[in-house]
Amino acid sequence: MEREKVSLNFYADEFACKGSDCCGNTSAIDLSLIEGLEELRSLVKIRMGANKPILITSGFRCKKHNEEIEGAINSRHTRGLAADIQAKGVPVSVLFECALEVKQFKLGGIGLYNNRIHVDVGTGPRRWEVL
């Protein structure tokens, strides 16, 4: 079965719910989130001097999975508006700094964690750190 591409560098299955014993499905992912991730990937490439693929550690989450991981009640993940990401060989601080330059994320949320960042296309800029 051929994977469905949603952009130059991302596939639909990368955004699928990663919960166990739940829906196993995905939801429509907001186009502006995907565009922002593509721009972020380009900025990381410039910053690091090498192509560094972005790994989606959490994209869409069904309600059951979101509750199991104690996600925010109105999480943007449950609506296809958010992603948690990493990039091999790229410090999360660099991902965070690059995300701050992406128009879609400037207007949404950017969170810094020990091993990943969260980005979303939301209403109003929000920033946080959980280290």
XYZ file of N, CA, C and O in Angstrom:
524
model
N 0.834 -1.184 0.000
C 0.000 0.000 0.000
C 0.881 1.251 0.000
O 1.797 1.379 0.795
N 0.590 2.160 -0.880
C 1.381 3.376 -1.004
C 0.958 4.397 0.048
O -0.220 4.578 0.332
N 1.937 5.049 0.638
C 1.673 6.067 1.658
C 1.133 7.337 1.005
O 1.571 7.721 -0.070
N 0.221 7.991 1.703
C -0.370 9.225 1.199
C 0.472 10.418 1.626
O 0.637 10.700 2.809
N 1.008 11.108 0.634
C 1.797 12.315 0.907
C 0.853 13.487 1.141
O -0.113 13.664 0.408
N 1.157 14.286 2.173
C 0.369 15.488 2.422
C 1.156 16.746 2.086
O 0.596 17.841 2.044
N 2.463 16.582 1.872
C 3.323 17.693 1.463
C 4.625 17.097 0.943
O 4.784 15.878 0.881
N 5.564 17.950 0.621
C 6.842 17.496 0.085
C 7.536 16.497 1.003
O 8.098 15.501 0.546
N 7.517 16.747 2.316
C 8.289 15.930 3.250
C 7.472 15.161 4.288
O 8.060 14.508 5.149
N 6.157 15.242 4.241
C 5.336 14.587 5.257
C 4.268 13.690 4.637
O 3.750 13.981 3.569
N 3.963 12.617 5.369
C 2.941 11.651 4.981
C 1.806 11.673 5.998
O 2.039 11.928 7.192
N 0.606 11.363 5.548
C -0.569 11.374 6.419
C -0.387 10.469 7.629
O -0.762 10.839 8.752
N 0.224 9.289 7.444
C 0.344 8.349 8.568
C 1.263 8.859 9.680
O 1.191 8.382 10.812
N 2.098 9.837 9.390
C 2.955 10.407 10.437
C 2.129 11.173 11.474
O 2.565 11.346 12.606
N 0.956 11.621 11.074
C 0.088 12.402 11.955
C -0.965 11.537 12.644
O -1.749 12.038 13.437
N -0.996 10.236 12.357
C -2.020 9.344 12.909
C -1.920 9.245 14.423
O -0.839 9.361 15.000
N -3.040 8.995 15.065
C -3.095 8.807 16.513
C -2.171 7.647 16.880
O -2.213 6.587 16.269
N -1.339 7.863 17.886
C -0.365 6.853 18.295
C -0.770 6.139 19.578
O 0.022 5.446 20.201
N -2.018 6.300 19.968
C -2.515 5.626 21.161
C -2.612 4.131 20.936
O -2.740 3.654 19.806
N -2.535 3.375 22.023
C -2.730 1.931 21.914
C -4.143 1.614 22.369
O -4.675 2.242 23.291
N -4.749 0.676 21.695
C -6.108 0.253 22.035
C -7.094 1.424 21.979
O -7.904 1.619 22.868
N -6.956 2.231 20.941
C -7.934 3.314 20.739
C -8.304 3.337 19.263
O -8.362 2.285 18.630
N -8.473 4.484 18.707
C -8.996 4.614 17.345
C -8.054 4.112 16.256
O -8.492 3.569 15.259
N -6.746 4.352 16.400
C -5.790 3.956 15.372
C -5.929 4.726 14.078
O -5.350 4.379 13.060
N -6.692 5.772 14.113
C -6.970 6.544 12.908
C -6.346 7.920 12.979
O -5.710 8.292 13.949
N -6.594 8.657 11.947
C -6.123 10.031 11.904
C -7.289 10.935 11.570
O -8.367 10.475 11.217
N -7.065 12.179 11.705
C -8.053 13.193 11.373
C -7.427 14.069 10.310
O -6.218 14.030 10.097
N -8.247 14.865 9.680
C -7.704 15.831 8.730
C -6.748 16.751 9.472
O -7.057 17.232 10.555
N -5.578 16.938 8.922
C -4.578 17.811 9.527
C -4.666 19.166 8.843
O -4.710 19.251 7.612
N -4.693 20.206 9.631
C -4.822 21.561 9.110
C -3.662 21.872 8.167
O -2.497 21.636 8.514
N -3.980 22.392 7.012
C -2.964 22.706 6.008
C -1.935 23.704 6.523
O -0.744 23.588 6.237
N -2.352 24.668 7.327
C -1.385 25.652 7.827
C -0.382 25.012 8.790
O 0.763 25.453 8.863
N -0.775 23.955 9.509
C 0.175 23.225 10.359
C 1.240 22.561 9.490
O 2.431 22.661 9.765
N 0.802 21.911 8.426
C 1.741 21.237 7.526
C 2.669 22.246 6.858
O 3.880 22.028 6.781
N 2.120 23.355 6.411
C 2.951 24.402 5.799
C 3.979 24.929 6.799
O 5.139 25.153 6.447
N 3.554 25.124 8.034
C 4.479 25.591 9.070
C 5.585 24.587 9.332
O 6.747 24.962 9.506
N 5.248 23.305 9.346
C 6.261 22.267 9.555
C 7.257 22.214 8.401
O 8.450 22.001 8.610
N 6.781 22.423 7.187
C 7.688 22.468 6.028
C 8.653 23.648 6.155
O 9.852 23.507 5.909
N 8.118 24.804 6.543
C 8.983 25.971 6.709
C 9.981 25.739 7.844
O 11.164 26.070 7.728
N 9.525 25.143 8.929
C 10.411 24.838 10.056
C 11.535 23.918 9.608
O 12.704 24.134 9.946
N 11.209 22.910 8.825
C 12.222 21.970 8.319
C 13.281 22.720 7.499
O 14.478 22.459 7.627
N 12.843 23.657 6.679
C 13.782 24.449 5.869
C 14.680 25.320 6.745
O 15.880 25.431 6.491
N 14.108 25.927 7.773
C 14.899 26.766 8.680
C 15.926 25.937 9.445
O 17.059 26.372 9.651
N 15.539 24.746 9.867
C 16.471 23.854 10.572
C 17.613 23.464 9.646
O 18.773 23.435 10.049
N 17.290 23.196 8.386
C 18.327 22.833 7.415
C 19.342 23.969 7.268
O 20.553 23.731 7.267
N 18.856 25.190 7.183
C 19.750 26.345 7.072
C 20.590 26.477 8.341
O 21.803 26.658 8.292
N 19.949 26.376 9.488
C 20.627 26.559 10.782
C 21.668 25.487 11.038
O 22.747 25.758 11.551
N 21.354 24.228 10.693
C 22.234 23.108 10.996
C 23.205 22.794 9.858
O 24.130 22.010 10.034
N 22.973 23.364 8.668
C 23.849 23.107 7.540
C 23.691 21.718 6.954
O 24.547 21.243 6.226
N 22.579 21.062 7.290
C 22.320 19.715 6.780
C 20.822 19.449 6.838
O 20.105 20.051 7.630
N 20.393 18.541 5.985
C 18.991 18.152 5.944
C 18.658 17.306 7.171
O 19.255 16.260 7.375
N 17.746 17.754 7.996
C 17.371 17.055 9.224
C 15.864 16.793 9.208
O 15.072 17.686 9.516
N 15.446 15.587 8.836
C 14.015 15.292 8.815
C 13.373 15.483 10.189
O 13.977 15.201 11.221
N 12.157 15.962 10.166
C 11.392 16.167 11.391
C 10.548 14.931 11.652
O 9.875 14.419 10.759
N 10.592 14.459 12.883
C 9.813 13.307 13.318
C 8.610 13.808 14.104
O 8.763 14.553 15.081
N 7.419 13.404 13.676
C 6.193 13.749 14.382
C 6.013 12.714 15.494
O 5.704 11.555 15.223
N 6.210 13.118 16.741
C 6.046 12.171 17.848
C 4.594 12.100 18.302
O 4.179 11.102 18.876
N 3.837 13.139 18.040
C 2.407 13.138 18.336
C 1.738 14.142 17.416
O 2.053 15.329 17.454
N 0.834 13.653 16.592
C 0.069 14.520 15.704
C -1.373 14.543 16.191
O -1.669 15.028 17.275
N -2.265 13.930 15.408
C -3.654 13.823 15.831
C -3.756 12.884 17.028
O -3.042 11.881 17.114
N -4.622 13.224 17.974
C -4.944 12.348 19.102
C -6.453 12.230 19.210
O -7.147 13.251 19.256
N -6.935 11.002 19.258
C -8.359 10.838 19.516
C -8.627 11.216 20.969
O -7.695 11.329 21.792
N -9.882 11.427 21.301
C -10.236 11.849 22.652
C -9.741 10.856 23.705
O -9.191 11.252 24.730
N -9.880 9.561 23.438
C -9.466 8.541 24.409
C -7.955 8.622 24.670
O -7.520 8.631 25.817
N -7.179 8.675 23.601
C -5.722 8.744 23.761
C -5.313 10.028 24.477
O -4.459 10.015 25.368
N -5.934 11.140 24.101
C -5.606 12.420 24.737
C -5.880 12.362 26.245
O -5.092 12.852 27.042
N -6.978 11.738 26.632
C -7.296 11.598 28.058
C -6.289 10.685 28.758
O -5.864 10.958 29.877
N -5.890 9.592 28.086
C -4.942 8.648 28.680
C -3.587 9.288 28.979
O -2.939 8.945 29.963
N -3.167 10.201 28.136
C -1.864 10.842 28.366
C -2.003 12.149 29.142
O -1.037 12.880 29.298
N -3.236 12.420 29.580
C -3.542 13.627 30.349
C -3.232 14.899 29.566
O -2.685 15.863 30.104
N -3.590 14.860 28.272
C -3.452 16.043 27.432
C -4.474 17.092 27.829
O -5.437 16.812 28.545
N -4.275 18.297 27.368
C -5.209 19.387 27.660
C -6.610 19.014 27.200
O -6.783 18.369 26.158
N -7.608 19.410 27.957
C -8.999 19.047 27.645
C -9.380 19.489 26.238
O -9.985 18.738 25.495
N -9.032 20.689 25.856
C -9.345 21.190 24.516
C -8.106 21.192 23.631
O -7.901 22.121 22.853
N -7.300 20.155 23.736
C -6.039 20.074 23.001
C -6.242 20.282 21.504
O -7.155 19.722 20.896
N -5.359 21.063 20.928
C -5.398 21.267 19.475
C -5.011 19.988 18.731
O -5.297 19.835 17.558
N -4.352 19.055 19.435
C -4.046 17.756 18.820
C -5.331 17.034 18.410
O -5.350 16.335 17.404
N -6.405 17.183 19.186
C -7.654 16.463 18.899
C -8.395 17.043 17.701
O -9.378 16.467 17.255
N -7.901 18.153 17.190
C -8.530 18.789 16.038
C -7.589 18.898 14.837
O -7.874 19.614 13.885
N -6.436 18.221 14.902
C -5.493 18.255 13.779
C -4.779 19.580 13.621
O -4.340 19.922 12.520
N -4.642 20.312 14.724
C -4.028 21.640 14.682
C -2.672 21.700 15.359
O -2.096 22.784 15.497
N -2.138 20.551 15.833
C -0.898 20.570 16.612
C -0.043 19.349 16.318
O -0.543 18.307 15.879
N 1.241 19.495 16.600
C 2.181 18.376 16.492
C 3.290 18.555 17.520
O 3.718 19.680 17.797
N 3.717 17.442 18.084
C 4.923 17.400 18.896
C 5.994 16.807 17.996
O 5.739 15.817 17.301
N 7.179 17.411 18.001
C 8.198 17.015 17.033
C 9.585 16.919 17.649
O 9.865 17.532 18.682
N 10.445 16.175 16.947
C 11.871 16.066 17.229
C 12.581 16.043 15.881
O 11.958 15.817 14.849
N 13.879 16.210 15.909
C 14.699 16.028 14.712
C 16.030 15.455 15.179
O 16.699 16.038 16.037
N 16.395 14.308 14.643
C 17.621 13.631 15.066
C 18.832 14.546 14.870
O 19.035 15.121 13.810
N 19.612 14.682 15.947
C 20.814 15.498 15.882
C 20.576 16.993 16.004
O 21.494 17.784 15.813
N 19.337 17.374 16.305
C 19.015 18.795 16.440
C 18.550 19.050 17.870
O 17.560 18.470 18.309
N 19.251 19.899 18.605
C 18.805 20.218 19.960
C 17.402 20.814 19.946
O 17.051 21.585 19.037
N 16.609 20.476 20.953
C 15.248 21.019 21.001
C 15.269 22.542 21.095
O 14.350 23.201 20.607
N 16.323 23.093 21.665
C 16.424 24.551 21.732
C 16.506 25.164 20.328
O 15.948 26.235 20.081
N 17.178 24.486 19.414
C 17.268 24.966 18.027
C 15.907 24.845 17.346
O 15.474 25.765 16.643
N 15.214 23.725 17.559
C 13.859 23.581 16.997
C 12.961 24.706 17.497
O 12.207 25.309 16.728
N 13.037 24.974 18.794
C 12.221 26.019 19.411
C 12.525 27.382 18.784
O 11.616 28.113 18.387
N 13.807 27.711 18.685
C 14.207 29.003 18.105
C 13.744 29.132 16.656
O 13.282 30.195 16.238
N 13.871 28.061 15.888
C 13.420 28.098 14.497
C 11.899 28.226 14.417
O 11.371 28.945 13.569
N 11.183 27.532 15.308
C 9.714 27.607 15.317
C 9.233 29.034 15.567
O 8.201 29.459 15.036
N 9.993 29.784 16.362
C 9.634 31.177 16.647
C 9.654 32.047 15.392
O 9.063 33.127 15.380
N 10.333 31.582 14.333
C 10.423 32.334 13.077
C 9.345 31.956 12.066
O 9.211 32.603 11.033
N 8.590 30.907 12.351
C 7.569 30.410 11.414
C 6.256 31.154 11.647
O 5.719 31.130 12.757
N 5.753 31.806 10.603
C 4.549 32.631 10.716
C 3.396 31.880 11.374
O 2.749 32.398 12.292
N 3.118 30.665 10.940
C 1.979 29.912 11.465
C 2.108 29.662 12.970
O 1.110 29.632 13.687
N 3.334 29.461 13.436
C 3.540 29.153 14.850
C 3.692 30.419 15.689
O 3.385 30.410 16.880
N 4.148 31.507 15.069
C 4.200 32.794 15.776
C 2.807 33.169 16.276
O 2.653 33.773 17.322
N 1.804 32.813 15.480
C 0.418 33.157 15.807
C -0.265 32.057 16.620
O -1.446 32.165 16.926
N 0.445 30.998 16.934
C -0.113 29.875 17.687
C 0.734 29.566 18.896
O 1.307 30.455 19.518
N 0.832 28.284 19.208
C 1.565 27.869 20.390
C 2.884 27.196 20.059
O 2.985 26.464 19.071
N 3.876 27.455 20.909
C 5.174 26.797 20.796
C 5.602 26.444 22.213
O 5.762 27.330 23.061
N 5.773 25.172 22.458
C 6.192 24.711 23.778
C 7.502 23.954 23.692
O 7.730 23.189 22.757
N 8.364 24.167 24.676
C 9.670 23.517 24.728
C 9.667 22.490 25.851
O 9.347 22.812 26.999
N 10.003 21.248 25.502
C 10.090 20.145 26.458
C 11.511 19.578 26.415
O 12.296 19.943 25.553
N 11.826 18.658 27.308
C 13.164 18.058 27.358
C 13.582 17.405 26.050
O 14.732 17.504 25.639
N 12.654 16.702 25.402
C 13.033 15.891 24.246
C 12.226 16.196 22.989
O 12.273 15.448 22.026
N 11.451 17.276 23.009
C 10.619 17.605 21.853
C 10.130 19.041 21.981
O 10.290 19.661 23.024
N 9.524 19.535 20.897
C 8.775 20.781 21.005
C 7.350 20.515 20.542
O 7.085 19.553 19.808
N 6.461 21.364 20.974
C 5.063 21.347 20.554
C 4.867 22.582 19.692
O 5.334 23.669 20.045
N 4.182 22.424 18.566
C 3.793 23.566 17.743
C 2.321 23.419 17.411
O 1.813 22.301 17.236
N 1.629 24.547 17.363
C 0.236 24.488 16.932
C -0.161 25.779 16.260
O 0.481 26.812 16.414
N -1.182 25.657 15.472
C -1.789 26.810 14.825
C -3.047 27.089 15.635
O -3.974 26.315 15.636
N -2.993 28.141 16.381
C -4.084 28.413 17.293
C -4.472 29.863 17.274
O -4.187 30.597 16.342
N -5.105 30.232 18.345
C -5.593 31.603 18.462
C -4.732 32.346 19.465
O -4.796 32.112 20.666
N -3.925 33.195 18.955
C -3.074 34.018 19.804
C -1.779 33.325 20.180
O -1.751 32.128 20.401
N -0.701 34.071 20.227
C 0.602 33.485 20.558
C 0.650 33.005 22.017
O 0.206 33.706 22.919
N 1.164 31.784 22.181
C 1.380 31.193 23.499
C 2.735 30.520 23.490
O 3.091 29.863 22.522
N 3.506 30.701 24.561
C 4.835 30.084 24.690
C 4.949 29.473 26.068
O 4.456 30.027 27.052
N 5.630 28.320 26.161
C 5.858 27.700 27.462
C 7.054 26.777 27.408
O 7.476 26.359 26.338
N 7.593 26.515 28.573
C 8.719 25.587 28.720
C 8.394 24.621 29.845
O 7.933 25.034 30.907
N 8.633 23.334 29.599
C 8.491 22.289 30.603
C 9.754 21.462 30.507
O 9.840 20.535 29.708
N 10.760 21.833 31.262
C 12.056 21.149 31.188
C 12.317 20.332 32.430
O 11.783 20.500 33.453
